[in-house]
Coordinates of C-alpha atoms in Angstrom, one line a residue:
M774 CA 17.7 -19.4 6.2
C775 CA 16.4 -22.8 4.2
R776 CA 17.7 -26.3 6.3
R777 CA 17.6 -29.9 4.5
G778 CA 19.1 -32.3 7.0
E779 CA 22.8 -31.3 7.6
L780 CA 22.4 -29.0 4.4
S781 CA 21.3 -25.3 4.4
A782 CA 21.1 -22.6 2.3
G783 CA 20.5 -19.0 2.5
I784 CA 17.9 -17.6 0.0
V785 CA 17.0 -14.0 -0.3
L786 CA 13.1 -12.7 -0.6
S787 CA 11.2 -9.1 -1.4
R788 CA 8.7 -7.7 0.8
R789 CA 6.0 -8.7 -3.0
A790 CA 7.7 -11.9 -3.7
T791 CA 5.0 -15.4 -4.2
F792 CA 4.9 -18.6 -2.6
Q793 CA 5.8 -19.7 -6.2
D794 CA 8.8 -17.2 -6.4
L795 CA 10.5 -19.2 -3.4
V796 CA 9.5 -22.3 -4.6
E797 CA 11.9 -22.1 -7.6
K798 CA 14.5 -20.9 -5.7
L799 CA 14.8 -23.6 -4.0
C800 CA 14.3 -25.9 -6.4
R801 CA 17.2 -23.8 -8.1
K802 CA 19.2 -24.5 -4.9
W803 CA 18.1 -28.2 -4.7
S804 CA 18.8 -30.2 -8.5
D805 CA 17.0 -32.6 -7.1
L806 CA 13.6 -31.0 -5.7
K807 CA 10.5 -30.6 -7.1
G808 CA 7.8 -28.3 -6.6
D809 CA 5.5 -30.5 -4.5
A810 CA 7.5 -32.8 -3.2
F811 CA 8.1 -31.4 -0.3
L812 CA 7.3 -29.0 2.9
L813 CA 7.7 -26.1 4.9
L814 CA 8.4 -25.0 8.0
Y815 CA 9.4 -22.6 10.6
S816 CA 8.8 -21.5 14.0
L817 CA 9.0 -18.2 16.3
E818 CA 8.2 -17.4 19.9
G819 CA 4.4 -18.2 20.2
H820 CA 3.8 -19.7 16.4
A821 CA 5.5 -23.4 16.6
K822 CA 6.0 -25.4 13.0
C823 CA 4.4 -23.3 11.3
M824 CA 3.7 -24.5 7.4
L825 CA 4.1 -22.7 4.3
S826 CA 2.1 -24.0 1.3
C827 CA 0.9 -20.9 -0.3
D828 CA 0.9 -17.2 -0.5
D829 CA -0.9 -16.6 2.2
D830 CA 1.3 -18.5 4.3
L831 CA 4.4 -16.4 3.6
E832 CA 2.4 -12.9 3.7
A833 CA 1.9 -14.3 6.8
L834 CA 5.1 -14.3 8.3
F835 CA 6.0 -11.0 6.6
S836 CA 3.9 -9.9 8.7
L837 CA 5.6 -11.5 12.0
T838 CA 8.5 -10.4 11.2
L839 CA 8.0 -6.6 10.2
S840 CA 6.4 -6.7 13.4
R841 CA 8.7 -8.2 15.6
R842 CA 12.0 -6.5 12.9
I843 CA 13.2 -9.8 12.0
D844 CA 15.6 -10.3 9.2
A845 CA 16.3 -13.6 8.1
I846 CA 14.4 -16.5 9.6
D847 CA 14.7 -20.5 9.1
V848 CA 13.1 -22.1 7.7
I849 CA 13.3 -26.3 7.4
L850 CA 12.5 -28.0 4.4
M851 CA 11.4 -31.7 4.6
D852 CA 10.4 -34.4 2.1
S853 CA 6.2 -34.3 2.2
G854 CA 7.0 -38.6 1.9
S855 CA 7.7 -38.2 5.9
S856 CA 5.8 -40.3 7.7
S857 CA 7.1 -37.2 10.5
T858 CA 5.1 -34.6 9.3
C859 CA 2.1 -34.9 10.0
S860 CA 2.6 -35.8 13.6
T861 CA 4.5 -32.5 14.1
V862 CA 3.7 -29.5 12.2
D863 CA 1.1 -27.2 14.1
P864 CA -0.4 -25.1 11.6
C865 CA -0.9 -21.4 12.4
S866 CA -4.3 -22.0 12.4
S867 CA -6.4 -22.3 15.8
D868 CA -8.1 -25.1 14.0
G869 CA -5.7 -26.8 11.4
G870 CA -4.3 -26.7 8.3
S871 CA -2.9 -23.7 5.6
I872 CA -4.3 -21.0 6.4
A873 CA -5.6 -21.3 2.5
S874 CA -7.5 -24.1 3.4
R875 CA -9.9 -23.0 6.2
G876 CA -12.4 -21.1 3.6
E877 CA -11.3 -16.9 4.6
L878 CA -11.5 -16.4 1.1
P879 CA -15.1 -17.6 0.3
V880 CA -17.1 -15.1 1.5
V881 CA -14.8 -12.4 0.2
D882 CA -15.1 -14.3 -2.5
D883 CA -19.0 -14.3 -2.9
L884 CA -19.6 -11.1 -2.2
F885 CA -17.0 -9.9 -4.7
N886 CA -18.7 -12.2 -7.9
E887 CA -21.8 -11.0 -6.5
L888 CA -21.0 -7.4 -7.1
L889 CA -18.9 -8.9 -11.1
A890 CA -22.4 -10.0 -11.2
E891 CA -23.6 -6.4 -11.6
L892 CA -21.0 -4.4 -12.9
E893 CA -21.7 -6.9 -16.0
R894 CA -25.1 -6.5 -15.9
E895 CA -24.9 -3.5 -15.8
G896 CA -21.9 -2.5 -18.3
G897 CA -23.4 -5.7 -20.9
D898 CA -22.0 -7.2 -23.4
K899 CA -18.5 -4.8 -23.6
M900 CA -18.1 -4.8 -20.3
K901 CA -18.0 -8.5 -20.7
D902 CA -15.6 -9.0 -23.1
F903 CA -13.6 -6.2 -21.2
L904 CA -13.2 -8.8 -18.0
S905 CA -13.1 -11.6 -20.0
D906 CA -8.8 -12.0 -20.7
L907 CA -8.0 -9.6 -17.4
D908 CA -6.9 -12.2 -14.2
V909 CA -8.5 -10.0 -10.8
K910 CA -5.7 -9.6 -8.9
H911 CA -4.5 -6.9 -11.7
W912 CA -7.6 -4.2 -11.0
A913 CA -9.9 -6.3 -7.8
H914 CA -8.8 -4.5 -4.5
A915 CA -9.9 -7.4 -3.2
H916 CA -7.6 -10.0 -4.7
F917 CA -4.7 -8.2 -5.3
P918 CA -2.0 -10.2 -3.2
G919 CA 0.1 -7.6 -2.6
H920 CA -0.3 -4.4 0.2
R921 CA -1.7 -1.5 -0.6
Y922 CA -0.3 0.0 2.4
S923 CA -4.5 2.2 2.3
E924 CA -4.8 4.1 -1.3
L925 CA -2.0 4.2 -4.6
S926 CA -2.6 6.9 -6.4
S927 CA 0.1 9.2 -8.0
N928 CA -0.9 11.9 -6.1
L929 CA 2.7 12.1 -4.4
A930 CA 3.6 13.5 -7.9
E931 CA 0.7 16.0 -8.5
C932 CA 1.6 17.6 -5.0
F933 CA 5.4 17.5 -5.7
N934 CA 4.9 18.8 -9.3
K935 CA 2.8 21.2 -7.5
W936 CA 5.6 22.4 -4.5
I937 CA 8.2 22.6 -7.3
K938 CA 5.9 25.0 -9.2
D939 CA 8.0 28.6 -9.0
E940 CA 10.9 27.0 -9.6
R941 CA 10.2 24.3 -12.8
C942 CA 10.9 27.1 -15.4
L943 CA 14.7 27.3 -13.5
P944 CA 18.5 25.8 -15.4
V945 CA 18.7 22.1 -14.1
T946 CA 21.0 23.2 -11.9
Q947 CA 19.6 26.3 -10.0
L948 CA 16.6 23.9 -9.8
V949 CA 18.7 21.0 -8.6
D950 CA 19.8 23.7 -6.1
A951 CA 16.3 25.2 -5.4
I952 CA 14.6 21.7 -3.7
R953 CA 17.4 20.8 -2.1
M954 CA 16.6 24.2 0.2
K955 CA 13.2 23.4 -0.2
L956 CA 14.1 20.5 1.2
M957 CA 16.0 21.3 4.5
E958 CA 13.9 23.6 5.4
Q959 CA 10.4 20.4 5.4
M960 CA 13.0 17.9 7.3
S961 CA 14.0 20.2 9.7
C962 CA 10.0 21.3 10.2
R963 CA 8.4 18.2 10.5
K964 CA 11.4 17.9 13.3
E965 CA 9.7 20.5 14.9
E966 CA 6.5 19.3 14.5
L967 CA 7.6 15.9 15.9
L968 CA 8.4 17.2 19.3
R969 CA 4.3 18.3 19.6
W970 CA 3.4 14.5 19.1
K971 CA 2.4 12.7 22.2
T972 CA 1.2 9.6 20.3
T973 CA 2.7 6.4 20.3
V974 CA 0.7 6.1 16.2
C975 CA 0.7 9.3 14.3
P976 CA -2.0 11.6 14.7
T977 CA -4.1 11.1 11.6
W978 CA -3.8 7.3 11.8
D979 CA -4.7 7.8 15.3
K980 CA -7.4 9.4 14.2
R981 CA -8.7 7.1 11.9
L982 CA -8.1 4.6 15.2
A983 CA -10.6 6.3 17.2
G984 CA -12.8 7.1 14.5
L985 CA -12.9 2.8 13.8
F986 CA -13.4 2.1 17.6
Q987 CA -16.4 4.6 18.4
F988 CA -18.1 3.1 15.2
S989 CA -17.8 -0.3 16.5
R990 CA -18.5 0.6 20.3
T991 CA -22.6 -1.4 19.7
W992 CA -21.3 -4.6 17.1
V993 CA -21.6 -7.2 19.4
V994 CA -18.1 -9.9 19.6
R995 CA -18.1 -14.0 19.9
K996 CA -15.1 -15.5 20.8
S997 CA -14.5 -18.3 20.0
S998 CA -10.4 -19.4 20.4
A999 CA -7.5 -17.7 22.5
D1000 CA -7.5 -15.0 19.1
V1001 CA -10.0 -15.8 17.4
Y1002 CA -13.1 -13.8 17.1
D1003 CA -16.7 -13.6 15.4
V1004 CA -17.7 -9.8 14.9
R1005 CA -21.4 -10.0 14.3
G1006 CA -21.2 -6.4 12.1
N1007 CA -23.2 -6.0 8.6
P1008 CA -21.6 -8.6 7.2
S1009 CA -20.6 -10.9 9.8
N1010 CA -16.7 -11.3 9.7
T1011 CA -14.4 -13.8 11.5
V1012 CA -10.9 -11.8 12.9
N1013 CA -7.2 -13.2 13.9
I1014 CA -5.3 -11.2 15.7
R1015 CA -2.8 -13.3 15.5
Q1016 CA -2.1 -13.8 12.5
R1017 CA -3.3 -9.9 11.5
R1018 CA -6.4 -11.4 8.8
C1019 CA -9.8 -10.3 9.0
T1020 CA -12.5 -12.3 6.8
C1021 CA -12.6 -8.4 4.7
R1022 CA -9.3 -8.7 3.7
E1023 CA -8.6 -5.0 4.3
W1024 CA -6.4 -5.6 7.0
Q1025 CA -4.0 -8.2 5.3
L1026 CA -3.8 -5.4 2.0
N1027 CA -3.5 -2.4 4.0
C1028 CA -1.8 -3.5 7.3
F1029 CA -3.5 -1.0 8.9
P1030 CA -6.2 -3.3 11.5
C1031 CA -9.6 -2.2 10.1
V1032 CA -12.9 -1.7 11.8
H1033 CA -13.6 -5.6 12.6
A1034 CA -9.7 -6.1 13.6
V1035 CA -10.1 -3.3 16.0
C1036 CA -13.7 -4.8 18.1
A1037 CA -12.2 -7.8 17.9
I1038 CA -8.7 -6.6 19.6
R1039 CA -11.2 -4.2 22.0
K1040 CA -12.0 -7.9 22.7
S1041 CA -8.7 -9.0 23.6
G1042 CA -7.8 -6.4 26.6
C1043 CA -4.9 -6.0 23.8
D1044 CA -3.2 -3.1 23.1
L1045 CA -4.4 -1.6 19.6
N1046 CA -1.4 -0.2 18.8
D1047 CA 0.5 -3.0 19.0
F1048 CA -0.9 -3.9 16.2
V1049 CA -0.4 -1.5 13.6
E1050 CA 2.7 -1.8 11.6
P1051 CA 5.7 0.0 11.9
C1052 CA 5.2 2.0 9.1
Y1053 CA 2.5 4.2 10.7
L1054 CA 4.0 4.8 14.4
V1055 CA 5.4 7.8 15.2
Y1056 CA 9.2 6.6 15.6
S1057 CA 9.3 5.1 11.6
F1058 CA 8.7 9.4 10.9
R1059 CA 11.2 10.3 13.6
E1060 CA 13.7 7.8 11.4
A1061 CA 13.3 9.0 8.0
Y1062 CA 13.8 12.9 9.2
S1063 CA 16.6 12.2 11.3
K1064 CA 19.1 12.9 9.2
S1065 CA 19.3 16.7 8.2
I1066 CA 20.1 18.7 4.5
E1067 CA 23.7 20.6 5.6
P1068 CA 23.4 23.8 3.5
I1069 CA 26.0 24.4 0.4
P1070 CA 27.1 28.3 0.9
T1071 CA 28.2 30.4 -2.1
V1072 CA 31.9 30.2 -1.0
Y1073 CA 32.3 26.5 -1.0
K1074 CA 30.4 26.3 -4.6
P1075 CA 33.0 25.5 -7.3
D1076 CA 34.2 28.4 -10.3
F1077 CA 33.2 26.5 -13.4
I1078 CA 35.0 28.7 -16.6
A1079 CA 33.0 26.9 -19.6
D1080 CA 35.0 26.7 -22.8
S1081 CA 32.0 27.3 -25.6
D1082 CA 32.6 23.7 -26.3
D1083 CA 31.5 22.6 -23.2
V1084 CA 28.5 24.2 -23.5
I1085 CA 25.7 23.0 -24.7
L1086 CA 22.7 24.9 -26.5
P1087 CA 18.7 23.9 -27.2
P1088 CA 18.0 22.9 -30.2
L1089 CA 17.1 25.3 -33.1
Q1090 CA 13.1 26.0 -33.3
R1091 CA 10.5 28.5 -33.5
R1092 CA 9.9 29.5 -30.4
P1093 CA 5.3 28.7 -31.1
A1094 CA 2.3 31.2 -30.8
G1095 CA 0.7 32.0 -27.5
R1096 CA 1.8 32.5 -23.9
P1097 CA 3.8 29.3 -22.5
R1098 CA 1.6 27.2 -20.2
T1099 CA 2.4 27.2 -17.0
E1100 CA 0.0 25.0 -15.9
R1101 CA -0.1 21.3 -16.2
V1102 CA -2.3 20.2 -18.2
S1103 CA -5.9 17.8 -16.1
P1104 CA -5.5 14.4 -16.5
I1105 CA -8.8 12.7 -19.0
W1106 CA -10.4 11.4 -16.4
K1107 CA -10.5 14.3 -14.2
T1108 CA -14.1 15.2 -14.0
T1109 CA -15.6 19.3 -15.5
R1110 CA -18.2 21.5 -13.9
K1111 CA -21.8 20.6 -16.1
M1112 CA -23.2 24.6 -16.9
L1113 CA -26.8 25.3 -17.0
C1114 CA -27.2 27.4 -19.9
S1115 CA -29.8 30.0 -18.3
R1116 CA -30.8 31.3 -21.9
C1117 CA -31.7 28.2 -23.9
G1118 CA -31.5 25.6 -20.9
T1119 CA -29.4 23.1 -22.2
V1120 CA -26.1 21.4 -19.8
A1121 CA -23.4 22.6 -22.0
R1122 CA -20.1 24.8 -22.2
H1123 CA -20.9 27.9 -22.5
N1124 CA -23.3 30.2 -20.9
K1125 CA -26.5 32.9 -22.0
R1126 CA -23.2 35.3 -22.8
T1127 CA -21.4 33.1 -25.7
C1128 CA -25.0 31.1 -26.1
K1129 CA -25.5 30.6 -30.1
E1130 CA -28.4 27.9 -29.6
P1131 CA -31.9 29.1 -31.3
L1132 CA -34.9 29.9 -29.4
L1133 CA -38.7 29.2 -30.5
S1134 CA -40.7 31.5 -30.8

């Protein structure tokens, strides 16, 4: 809820919204506003009068609302020319200024530019031409504006295809019913598995936290302020545990404490589980499988007698030669195992039985 004097307007933002999206929505609400002529302030318990001025500040606000399970928040809109603005604003950062103005990202940018230069040296002119017109936020993990929540791939779709491998050949209605029964059994098994979990974080991620904790035990941590710590690793990084930020940006991208954050939280004496996002907690897993799928006996299924006009027949075509394919086509990027022919001694896709290479006498 954005308030401007005595006026107020409700703004709905998605999790992937940027600060520019918020500015455009506000300018549509108040036609006399200009994108660079106002300031946005919000206040939470422990975060008094924080400023919204860039995408990083908006991400920090999203993280706070998610961790505290807040659905709505009051944001005050003030004219940038107001004389009282500068004296009343106390941004979230410990040394003043917005999050982006503290210089956290240059550490990442320096390392990114160094690795990018190395990539261009190895790739040559073709690599430079390929990357010349590509925005880094579309392909570089370090500059991605949203949250990855660890790895992002199509493995889930491939696992689902493997899961219904035996049912894929069924007609549509029988396929849907078979998937329903598999999901019903899976949700029941997951509920039974939950009863054996005694941790706050899901076991897989709890083991990861334990591994990060052990890995960072020998690192030296220096306290800068109540929430900012300097972790002397390789390389060294700055961690702000209140804003859940690290200069390596892994914490911001994955919404899961990185190894530097684990080291800083251990130094602060806080509970490590309090800094894990809700999606990694056991109670979120329990909520996801709290419902159950009821069985549908055959006696309750309606009898349907189809007329000849209601039946949709498959198209008329010749059946292709050979046995129908049952395995899915391997992706083009999948690496194949190289074979070494013992007859000709070359690396190829044949062995000594099928080798046709001429041998030198």
